[in-house]
mmCIF file of C-alpha atoms in Angstrom:
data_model
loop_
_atom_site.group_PDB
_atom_site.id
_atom_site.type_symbol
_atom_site.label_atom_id
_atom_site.label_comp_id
_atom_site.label_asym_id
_atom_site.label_seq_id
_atom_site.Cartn_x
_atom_site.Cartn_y
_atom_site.Cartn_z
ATOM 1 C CA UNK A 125 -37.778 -1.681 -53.870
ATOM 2 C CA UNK A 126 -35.835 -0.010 -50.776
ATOM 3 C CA UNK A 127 -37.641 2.725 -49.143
ATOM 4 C CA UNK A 128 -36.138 6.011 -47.538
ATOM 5 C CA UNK A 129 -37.058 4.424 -44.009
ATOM 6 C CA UNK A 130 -35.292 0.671 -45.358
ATOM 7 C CA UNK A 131 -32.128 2.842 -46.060
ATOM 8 C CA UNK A 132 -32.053 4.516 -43.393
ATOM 9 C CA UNK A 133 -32.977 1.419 -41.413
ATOM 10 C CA UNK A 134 -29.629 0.264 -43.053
ATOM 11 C CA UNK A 135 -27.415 2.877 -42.453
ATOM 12 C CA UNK A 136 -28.265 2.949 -38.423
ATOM 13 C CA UNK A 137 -27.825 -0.708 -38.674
ATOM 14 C CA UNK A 138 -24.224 -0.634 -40.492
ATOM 15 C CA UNK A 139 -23.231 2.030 -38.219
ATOM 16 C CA UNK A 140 -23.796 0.022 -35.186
ATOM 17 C CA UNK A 141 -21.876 -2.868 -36.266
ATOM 18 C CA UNK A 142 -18.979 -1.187 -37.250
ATOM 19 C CA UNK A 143 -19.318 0.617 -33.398
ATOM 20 C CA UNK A 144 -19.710 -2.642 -31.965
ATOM 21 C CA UNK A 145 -16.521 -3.811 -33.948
ATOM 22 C CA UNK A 146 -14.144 -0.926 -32.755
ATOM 23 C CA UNK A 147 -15.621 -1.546 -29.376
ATOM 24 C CA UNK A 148 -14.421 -5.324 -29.582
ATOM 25 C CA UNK A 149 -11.085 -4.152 -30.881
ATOM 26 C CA UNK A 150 -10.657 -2.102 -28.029
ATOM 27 C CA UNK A 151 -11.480 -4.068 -25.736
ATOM 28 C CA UNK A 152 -9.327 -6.823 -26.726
ATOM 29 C CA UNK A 153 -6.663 -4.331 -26.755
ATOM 30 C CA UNK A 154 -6.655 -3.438 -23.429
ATOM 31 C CA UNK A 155 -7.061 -7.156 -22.259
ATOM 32 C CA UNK A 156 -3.805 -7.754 -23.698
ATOM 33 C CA UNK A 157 -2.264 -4.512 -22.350
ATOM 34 C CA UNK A 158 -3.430 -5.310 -18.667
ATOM 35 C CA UNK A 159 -2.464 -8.963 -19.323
ATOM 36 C CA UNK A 160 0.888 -7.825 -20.104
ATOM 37 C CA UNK A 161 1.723 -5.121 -17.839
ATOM 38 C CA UNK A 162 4.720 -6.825 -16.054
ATOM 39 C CA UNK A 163 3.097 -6.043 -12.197
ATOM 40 C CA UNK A 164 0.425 -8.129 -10.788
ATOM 41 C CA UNK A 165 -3.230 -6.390 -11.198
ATOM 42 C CA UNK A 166 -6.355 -7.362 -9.392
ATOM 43 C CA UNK A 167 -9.336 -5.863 -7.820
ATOM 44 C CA UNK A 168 -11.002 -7.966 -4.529
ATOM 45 C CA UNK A 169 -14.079 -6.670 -2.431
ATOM 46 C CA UNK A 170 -12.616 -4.791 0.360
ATOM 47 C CA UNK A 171 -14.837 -7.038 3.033
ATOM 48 C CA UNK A 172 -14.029 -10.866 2.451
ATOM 49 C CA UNK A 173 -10.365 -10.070 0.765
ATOM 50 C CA UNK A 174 -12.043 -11.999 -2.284
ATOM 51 C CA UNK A 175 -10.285 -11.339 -5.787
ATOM 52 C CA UNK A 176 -13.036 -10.516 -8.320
ATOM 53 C CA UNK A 177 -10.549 -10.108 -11.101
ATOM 54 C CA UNK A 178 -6.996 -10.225 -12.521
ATOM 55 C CA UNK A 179 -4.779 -10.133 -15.157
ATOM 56 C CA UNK A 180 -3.057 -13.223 -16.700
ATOM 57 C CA UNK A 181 0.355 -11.406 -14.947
ATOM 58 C CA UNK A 182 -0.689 -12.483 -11.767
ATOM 59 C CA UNK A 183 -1.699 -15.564 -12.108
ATOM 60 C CA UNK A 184 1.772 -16.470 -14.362
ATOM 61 C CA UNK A 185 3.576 -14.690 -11.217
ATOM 62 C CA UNK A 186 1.602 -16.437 -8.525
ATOM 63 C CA UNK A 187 0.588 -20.067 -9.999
ATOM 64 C CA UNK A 188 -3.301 -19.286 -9.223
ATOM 65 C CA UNK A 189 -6.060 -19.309 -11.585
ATOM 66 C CA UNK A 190 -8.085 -16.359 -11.310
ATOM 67 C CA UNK A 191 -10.830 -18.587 -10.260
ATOM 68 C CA UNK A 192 -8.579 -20.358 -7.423
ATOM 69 C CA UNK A 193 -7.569 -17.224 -6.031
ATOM 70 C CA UNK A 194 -11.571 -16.047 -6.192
ATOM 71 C CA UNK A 195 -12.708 -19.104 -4.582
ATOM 72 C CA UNK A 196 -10.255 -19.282 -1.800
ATOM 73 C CA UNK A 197 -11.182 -15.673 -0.770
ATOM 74 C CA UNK A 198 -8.411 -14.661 2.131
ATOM 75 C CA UNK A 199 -6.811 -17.639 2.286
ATOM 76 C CA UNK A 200 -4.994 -17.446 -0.882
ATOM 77 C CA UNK A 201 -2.992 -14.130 0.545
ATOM 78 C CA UNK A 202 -2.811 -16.487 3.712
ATOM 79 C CA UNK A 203 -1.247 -18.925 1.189
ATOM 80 C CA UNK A 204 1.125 -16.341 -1.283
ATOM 81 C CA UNK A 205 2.511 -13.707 1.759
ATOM 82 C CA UNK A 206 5.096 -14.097 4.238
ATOM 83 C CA UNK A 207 3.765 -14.790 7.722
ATOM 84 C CA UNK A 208 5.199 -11.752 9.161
ATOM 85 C CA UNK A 209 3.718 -9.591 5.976
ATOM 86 C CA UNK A 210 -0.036 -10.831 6.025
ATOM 87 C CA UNK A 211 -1.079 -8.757 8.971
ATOM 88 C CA UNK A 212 -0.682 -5.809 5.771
ATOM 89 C CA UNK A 213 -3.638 -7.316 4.101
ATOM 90 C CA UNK A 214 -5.681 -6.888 7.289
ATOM 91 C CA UNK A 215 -4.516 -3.587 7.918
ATOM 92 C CA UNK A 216 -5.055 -2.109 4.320
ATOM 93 C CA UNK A 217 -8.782 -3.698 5.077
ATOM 94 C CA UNK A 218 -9.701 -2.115 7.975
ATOM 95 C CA UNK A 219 -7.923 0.908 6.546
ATOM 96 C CA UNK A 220 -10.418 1.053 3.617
ATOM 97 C CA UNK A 221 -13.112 0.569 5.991
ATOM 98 C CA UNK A 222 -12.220 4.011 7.750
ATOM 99 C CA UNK A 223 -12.265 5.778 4.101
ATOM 100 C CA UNK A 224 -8.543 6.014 3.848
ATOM 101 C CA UNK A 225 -7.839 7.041 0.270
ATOM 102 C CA UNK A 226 -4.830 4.711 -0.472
ATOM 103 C CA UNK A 227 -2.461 2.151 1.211
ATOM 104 C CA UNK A 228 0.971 1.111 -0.018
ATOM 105 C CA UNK A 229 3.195 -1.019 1.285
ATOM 106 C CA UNK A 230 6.033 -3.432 0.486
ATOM 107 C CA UNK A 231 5.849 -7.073 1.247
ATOM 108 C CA UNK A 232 7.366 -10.771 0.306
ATOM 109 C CA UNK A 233 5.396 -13.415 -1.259
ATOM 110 C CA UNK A 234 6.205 -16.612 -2.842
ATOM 111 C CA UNK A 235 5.148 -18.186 -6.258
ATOM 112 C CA UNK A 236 3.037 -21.396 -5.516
ATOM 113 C CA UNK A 237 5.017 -24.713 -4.651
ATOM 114 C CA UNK A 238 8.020 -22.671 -3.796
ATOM 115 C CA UNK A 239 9.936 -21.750 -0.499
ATOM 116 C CA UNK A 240 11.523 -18.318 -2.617
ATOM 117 C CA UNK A 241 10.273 -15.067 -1.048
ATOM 118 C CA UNK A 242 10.201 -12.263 -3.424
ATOM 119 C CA UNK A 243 9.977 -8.363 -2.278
ATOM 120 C CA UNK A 244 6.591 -6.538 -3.775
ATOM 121 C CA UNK A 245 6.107 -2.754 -4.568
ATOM 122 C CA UNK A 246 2.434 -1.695 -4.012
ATOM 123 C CA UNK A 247 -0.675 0.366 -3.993
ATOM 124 C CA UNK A 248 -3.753 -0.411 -3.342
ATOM 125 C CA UNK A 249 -6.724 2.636 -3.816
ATOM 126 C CA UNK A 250 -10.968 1.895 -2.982
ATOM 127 C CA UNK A 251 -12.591 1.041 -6.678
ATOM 128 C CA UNK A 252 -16.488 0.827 -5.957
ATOM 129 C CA UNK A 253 -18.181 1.845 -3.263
ATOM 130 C CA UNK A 254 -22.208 1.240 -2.039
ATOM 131 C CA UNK A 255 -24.955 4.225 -1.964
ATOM 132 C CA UNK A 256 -23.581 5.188 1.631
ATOM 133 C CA UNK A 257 -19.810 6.096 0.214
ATOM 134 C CA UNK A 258 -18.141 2.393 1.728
ATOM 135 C CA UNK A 259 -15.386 1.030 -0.244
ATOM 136 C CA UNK A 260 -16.427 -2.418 -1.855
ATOM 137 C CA UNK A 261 -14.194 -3.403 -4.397
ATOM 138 C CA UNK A 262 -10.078 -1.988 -4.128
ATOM 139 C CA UNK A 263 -7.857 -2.251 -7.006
ATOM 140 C CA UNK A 264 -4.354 -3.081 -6.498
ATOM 141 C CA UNK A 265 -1.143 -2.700 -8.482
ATOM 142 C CA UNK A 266 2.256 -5.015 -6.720
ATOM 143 C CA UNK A 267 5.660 -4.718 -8.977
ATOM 144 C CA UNK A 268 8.426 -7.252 -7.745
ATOM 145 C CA UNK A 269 11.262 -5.352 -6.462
ATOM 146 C CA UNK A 270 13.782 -6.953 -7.986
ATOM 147 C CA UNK A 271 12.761 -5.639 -11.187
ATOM 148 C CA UNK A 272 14.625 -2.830 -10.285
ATOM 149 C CA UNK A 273 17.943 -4.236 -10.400
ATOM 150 C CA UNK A 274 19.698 -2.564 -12.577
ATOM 151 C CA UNK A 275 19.444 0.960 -10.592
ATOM 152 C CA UNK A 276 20.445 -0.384 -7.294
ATOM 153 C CA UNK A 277 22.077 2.676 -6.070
ATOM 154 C CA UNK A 278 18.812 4.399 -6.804
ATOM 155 C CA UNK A 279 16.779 1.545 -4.888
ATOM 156 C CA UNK A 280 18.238 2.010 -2.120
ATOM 157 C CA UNK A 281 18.302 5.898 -1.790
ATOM 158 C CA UNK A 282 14.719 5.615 -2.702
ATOM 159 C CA UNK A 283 13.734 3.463 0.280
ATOM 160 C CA UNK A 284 16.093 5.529 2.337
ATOM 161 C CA UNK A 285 13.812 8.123 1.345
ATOM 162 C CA UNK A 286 10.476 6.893 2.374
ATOM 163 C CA UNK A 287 11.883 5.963 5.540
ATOM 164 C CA UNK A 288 12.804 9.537 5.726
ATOM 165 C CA UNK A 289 9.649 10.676 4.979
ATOM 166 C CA UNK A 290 8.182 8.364 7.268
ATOM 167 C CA UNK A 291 10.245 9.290 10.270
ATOM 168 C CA UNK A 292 9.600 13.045 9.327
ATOM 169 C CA UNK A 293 5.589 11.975 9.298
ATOM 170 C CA UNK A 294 5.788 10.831 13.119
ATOM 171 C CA UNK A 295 7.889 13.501 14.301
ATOM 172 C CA UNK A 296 5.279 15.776 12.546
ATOM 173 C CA UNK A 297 2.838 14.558 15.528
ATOM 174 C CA UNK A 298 4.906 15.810 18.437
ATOM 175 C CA UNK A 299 3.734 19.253 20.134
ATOM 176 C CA UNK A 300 6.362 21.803 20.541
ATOM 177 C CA UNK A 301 7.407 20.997 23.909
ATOM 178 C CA UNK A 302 8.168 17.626 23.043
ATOM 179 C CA UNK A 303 10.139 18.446 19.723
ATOM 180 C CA UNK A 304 11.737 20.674 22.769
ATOM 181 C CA UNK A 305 12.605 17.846 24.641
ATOM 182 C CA UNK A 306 13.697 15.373 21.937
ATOM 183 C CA UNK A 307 16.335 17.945 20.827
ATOM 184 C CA UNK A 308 18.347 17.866 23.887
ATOM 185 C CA UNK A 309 17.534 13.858 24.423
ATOM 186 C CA UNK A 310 19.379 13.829 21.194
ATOM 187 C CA UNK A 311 22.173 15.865 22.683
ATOM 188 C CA UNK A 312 22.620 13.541 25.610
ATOM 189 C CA UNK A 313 20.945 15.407 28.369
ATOM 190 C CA UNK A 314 19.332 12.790 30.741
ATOM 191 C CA UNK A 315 15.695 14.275 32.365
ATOM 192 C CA UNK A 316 17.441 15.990 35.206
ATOM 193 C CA UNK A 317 19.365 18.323 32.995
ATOM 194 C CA UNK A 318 16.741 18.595 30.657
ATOM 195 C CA UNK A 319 14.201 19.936 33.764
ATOM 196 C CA UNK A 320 17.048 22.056 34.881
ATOM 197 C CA UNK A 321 17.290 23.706 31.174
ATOM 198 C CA UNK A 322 13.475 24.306 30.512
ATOM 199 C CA UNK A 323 12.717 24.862 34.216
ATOM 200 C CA UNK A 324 10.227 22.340 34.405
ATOM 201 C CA UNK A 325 9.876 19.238 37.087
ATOM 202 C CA UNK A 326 11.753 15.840 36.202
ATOM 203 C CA UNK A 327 8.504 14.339 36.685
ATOM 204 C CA UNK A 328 6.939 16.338 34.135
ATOM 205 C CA UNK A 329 10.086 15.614 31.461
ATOM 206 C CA UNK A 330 9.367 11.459 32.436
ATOM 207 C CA UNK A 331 5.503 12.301 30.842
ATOM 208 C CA UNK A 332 6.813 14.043 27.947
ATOM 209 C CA UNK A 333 9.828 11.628 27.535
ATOM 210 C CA UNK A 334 6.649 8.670 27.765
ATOM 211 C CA UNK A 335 4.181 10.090 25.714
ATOM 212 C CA UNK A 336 7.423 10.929 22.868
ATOM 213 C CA UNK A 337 8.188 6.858 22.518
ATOM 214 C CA UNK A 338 4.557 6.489 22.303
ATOM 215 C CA UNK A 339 3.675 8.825 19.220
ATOM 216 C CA UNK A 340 7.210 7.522 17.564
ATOM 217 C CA UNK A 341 6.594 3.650 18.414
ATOM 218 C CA UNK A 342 9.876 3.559 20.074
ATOM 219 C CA UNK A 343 10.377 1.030 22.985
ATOM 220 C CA UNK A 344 13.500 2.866 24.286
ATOM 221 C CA UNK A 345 15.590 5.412 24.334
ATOM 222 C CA UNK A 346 18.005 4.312 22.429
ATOM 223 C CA UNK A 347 15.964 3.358 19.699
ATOM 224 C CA UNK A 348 13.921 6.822 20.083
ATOM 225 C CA UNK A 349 17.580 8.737 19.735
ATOM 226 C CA UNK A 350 18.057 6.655 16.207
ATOM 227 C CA UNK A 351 14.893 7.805 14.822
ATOM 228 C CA UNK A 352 15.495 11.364 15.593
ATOM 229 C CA UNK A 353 18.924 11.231 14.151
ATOM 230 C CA UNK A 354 17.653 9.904 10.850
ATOM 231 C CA UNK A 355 15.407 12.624 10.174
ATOM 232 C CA UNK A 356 18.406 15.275 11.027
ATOM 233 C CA UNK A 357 18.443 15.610 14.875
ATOM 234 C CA UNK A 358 21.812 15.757 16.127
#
């Protein structure tokens, strides 16, 4: 005969399977949701560049088991990214290391066994971190450009855009002088007639004109002139 203490016994027991059931089921259903998001999805520990996990996307995309890409730690971006883009991967490292928040970027990479360079989409932002607040792990989200195809207009204002933005973001860093200064370089006053109009020395114009290229990462004048222009100097 079942006691009160049997039933109840019963009931906790029952409840807890059917938990652990719609636990499994959703579970399951967001494996196959992240394994069928069409954009490549992984998480790697911020220090060795090693993937600890991602979803069955990226390794269709890529040609890597999760467990090739995990055991070949920074080689396999070294393997997947253009030479010119994998200095990005170091960068959004070290980045991480200084507590920056997030890192996009945009960058080509090639499928395994293929010469084909494809253009990726991406953000990275820290995951985990250790007791004293260092990222460990970063999660990472990469969408292949070409995806967008069918709103090319739209692409391209869009990257337009961020270059805007970007432009805008280093001009941001000049002092007032030097916005000053850039003005009139834009209006095609060499550093003579630019001393002559803010009474200062030609000497001290050559500085600001110096220390200008340096904060815009500008080699010359010509290209500093183009940058300024694009952000609505004229």
């Amino acid at each position: 005969m079942l006691t009160d203490s049997d039933m109840g016994h019963d009931y906790s027991l029952n409840a807890l399977q059917k938990e652990n059931e719609l636990l499994k089921t959703r579970i399951q259903s967001l494996e196959g949701l992240l394994n069928n998001v069409p954009a490549m999805l992984y998480t790697h520990q911020n220090s060795t560049k090693t993937i600890n996990w991602c979803n069955r996307y990226m390794e269709d995309v890529t040609g890597y088991t999760m467990a090739e890409m995990n055991s070949m730690g920074l080689d396999f971006f070294k393997d997947i990214m253009h030479p010119d883009d994998f200095e990005l991967a170091v960068i959004a490292q070290q980045s991480f290391k200084e507590n920056k928040n997030v890192f996009g970027g945009v960058l080509r990479f090639r499928r395994r066994g293929t010469d084909n360079w494809c253009w990726l989409a991406g953000i990275a932002i820290p995951y985990t971190r250790d007791e004293q607040g260092n990222v460990q792990e970063v999660i990472c989200a990469f969408v292949d450009m070409t995806m967008a195809m069918d709103t090319n207009d739209q692409l391209t204002e869009a990257m337009l855009d961020v270059m805007r933005r970007k432009h805008e973001d280093l001009i941001s860093k000049l002092t007032p002088r030097e916005k000053e200064i850039l003005k009139l370089s834009v209006k095609g006053l060499n550093n003579k007639e630019i001393a002559a109009t803010l009474n200062l020395s030609r000497y001290t114009i050559e500085t600001h004109r110096k220390n200008i290229r340096i904060k815009l990462k500008v080699r010359n004048t010509t290209e500093l002139i183009a940058l300024a222009r694009k952000v609505g100097y004229q």
